[in-house]
XYZ file of C-alpha atoms in Angstrom:
160
model
C 69.850 109.392 98.414
C 72.345 107.284 96.331
C 74.357 104.523 97.805
C 76.999 102.202 96.524
C 79.986 99.951 97.215
C 81.489 100.660 93.931
C 82.660 104.244 92.541
C 81.458 103.149 89.005
C 78.053 103.084 89.696
C 77.744 106.171 91.867
C 79.277 108.020 88.923
C 76.501 106.335 86.645
C 73.658 107.295 89.201
C 74.860 110.708 90.062
C 74.863 111.473 86.219
C 71.588 109.747 85.675
C 70.190 111.954 88.890
C 72.037 115.088 87.073
C 69.779 114.443 83.740
C 66.634 114.541 86.031
C 67.435 117.885 87.454
C 69.032 117.020 90.678
C 72.659 118.454 91.710
C 75.504 117.150 93.943
C 75.076 118.448 97.975
C 76.841 115.981 100.015
C 79.053 113.311 100.144
C 80.260 110.861 102.821
C 81.851 107.099 103.299
C 81.254 105.136 105.731
C 79.455 101.855 107.214
C 75.494 101.871 106.418
C 72.703 99.730 108.429
C 72.196 97.666 105.592
C 74.887 98.108 102.771
C 77.864 98.064 104.815
C 80.738 99.932 103.901
C 79.169 102.367 101.387
C 79.680 105.843 99.842
C 76.452 107.716 100.306
C 75.447 111.005 98.394
C 73.042 113.296 98.569
C 71.469 114.885 95.271
C 68.852 118.119 95.269
C 66.776 119.600 93.101
C 65.402 123.349 92.544
C 64.159 124.825 89.662
C 66.812 126.617 88.331
C 69.349 123.400 88.100
C 72.129 124.009 85.242
C 72.483 121.102 82.913
C 75.924 119.093 85.064
C 77.793 116.123 84.629
C 79.838 114.434 87.156
C 83.303 112.603 87.412
C 83.976 110.619 90.605
C 87.585 109.768 91.271
C 88.563 106.967 93.840
C 92.473 105.728 94.649
C 94.579 104.931 97.739
C 97.551 106.664 95.804
C 97.963 110.470 96.382
C 99.977 110.990 93.042
C 97.219 109.213 91.214
C 94.628 111.450 92.734
C 96.428 114.588 91.491
C 97.121 113.070 88.110
C 93.574 112.094 87.705
C 91.819 115.248 89.668
C 93.985 117.614 87.211
C 92.814 115.385 84.215
C 89.545 116.366 84.974
C 90.026 120.178 85.523
C 91.674 120.172 82.302
C 88.238 118.828 80.927
C 86.486 121.491 83.003
C 85.612 119.630 85.952
C 85.468 121.307 89.411
C 86.287 119.912 92.865
C 82.778 119.476 94.532
C 83.564 117.266 97.336
C 85.802 114.747 98.768
C 85.477 111.239 101.636
C 87.369 108.265 102.370
C 85.583 104.882 102.234
C 86.268 101.249 101.613
C 85.288 100.060 98.156
C 84.465 96.449 96.802
C 87.792 96.369 94.811
C 90.046 99.062 95.939
C 90.073 98.651 99.442
C 90.310 101.865 101.621
C 90.305 104.870 99.219
C 89.797 108.485 99.045
C 86.793 109.024 96.392
C 86.447 113.024 94.950
C 83.404 114.096 93.022
C 83.994 116.637 90.584
C 81.296 118.478 88.652
C 81.156 120.432 84.868
C 78.356 122.773 84.050
C 77.575 121.899 80.317
C 75.597 125.108 79.905
C 78.646 127.315 79.975
C 82.051 127.490 79.304
C 84.171 125.947 82.020
C 86.638 127.660 84.395
C 89.994 125.688 84.327
C 92.256 125.287 87.096
C 95.415 123.731 88.228
C 95.244 121.387 91.226
C 97.126 120.492 94.320
C 96.899 117.263 96.613
C 98.855 117.282 99.635
C 98.927 114.263 101.958
C 100.821 113.627 104.846
C 100.530 111.983 108.487
C 101.737 114.846 110.414
C 99.593 117.755 110.835
C 102.488 120.157 111.584
C 103.881 119.095 107.866
C 100.546 119.583 106.303
C 100.516 123.269 107.799
C 103.917 124.240 106.175
C 102.518 122.407 103.042
C 99.262 124.569 102.973
C 101.426 127.827 103.961
C 103.728 127.250 100.690
C 100.774 126.326 98.593
C 98.807 129.321 99.357
C 101.240 131.685 98.812
C 101.708 129.955 95.090
C 98.340 131.103 94.965
C 96.336 127.890 95.688
C 92.998 127.824 97.517
C 92.102 125.197 99.814
C 88.860 123.089 98.840
C 88.516 120.013 101.000
C 90.079 117.879 103.067
C 89.531 114.179 104.413
C 91.252 112.809 107.380
C 91.553 108.514 107.274
C 93.472 105.743 106.772
C 94.154 104.510 103.015
C 95.255 101.639 101.400
C 98.756 103.088 100.664
C 99.118 106.123 102.806
C 97.816 104.835 106.159
C 96.668 107.452 108.523
C 97.048 110.611 106.591
C 95.328 113.855 106.305
C 94.828 114.648 102.640
C 94.071 118.326 101.284
C 93.018 119.270 97.705
C 94.002 122.705 96.387
C 93.437 124.582 93.134
C 94.030 127.664 91.219
C 92.876 129.076 88.012
C 94.843 127.926 85.285
C 96.542 130.866 82.824
């Protein structure tokens, strides 16, 4: 179990755990009893763990998230999970965890980030994106610093 207020610290701790044979299982942001507002990650270990590397992205701006997640996707990282939490320096942010298996050639994906405060708008945007070949991979609902109360969905499709 890893918990911290700083996303850079979490990425380092996740990569340290991966080197010790652990792999990402779950993430949640929120208030913990002693740590205050933190992002908490569960890592698990089994006998057949591949050699993996993690990247953790955190921002309060949808356009920044889409740009950063695409850069990570171009580098061979794949979406694994997301949450909203209040970081030490960034205020309320969406945090996204991506993973890359260092032992195989990575799959390449195109990512799309959708964010809106209206569920009817999100439904329409999801229909359009899936019709264009994207698959839904994750969602958060929460109040972010820039977007206010919103639904944020991440989608992907294999790059050509």
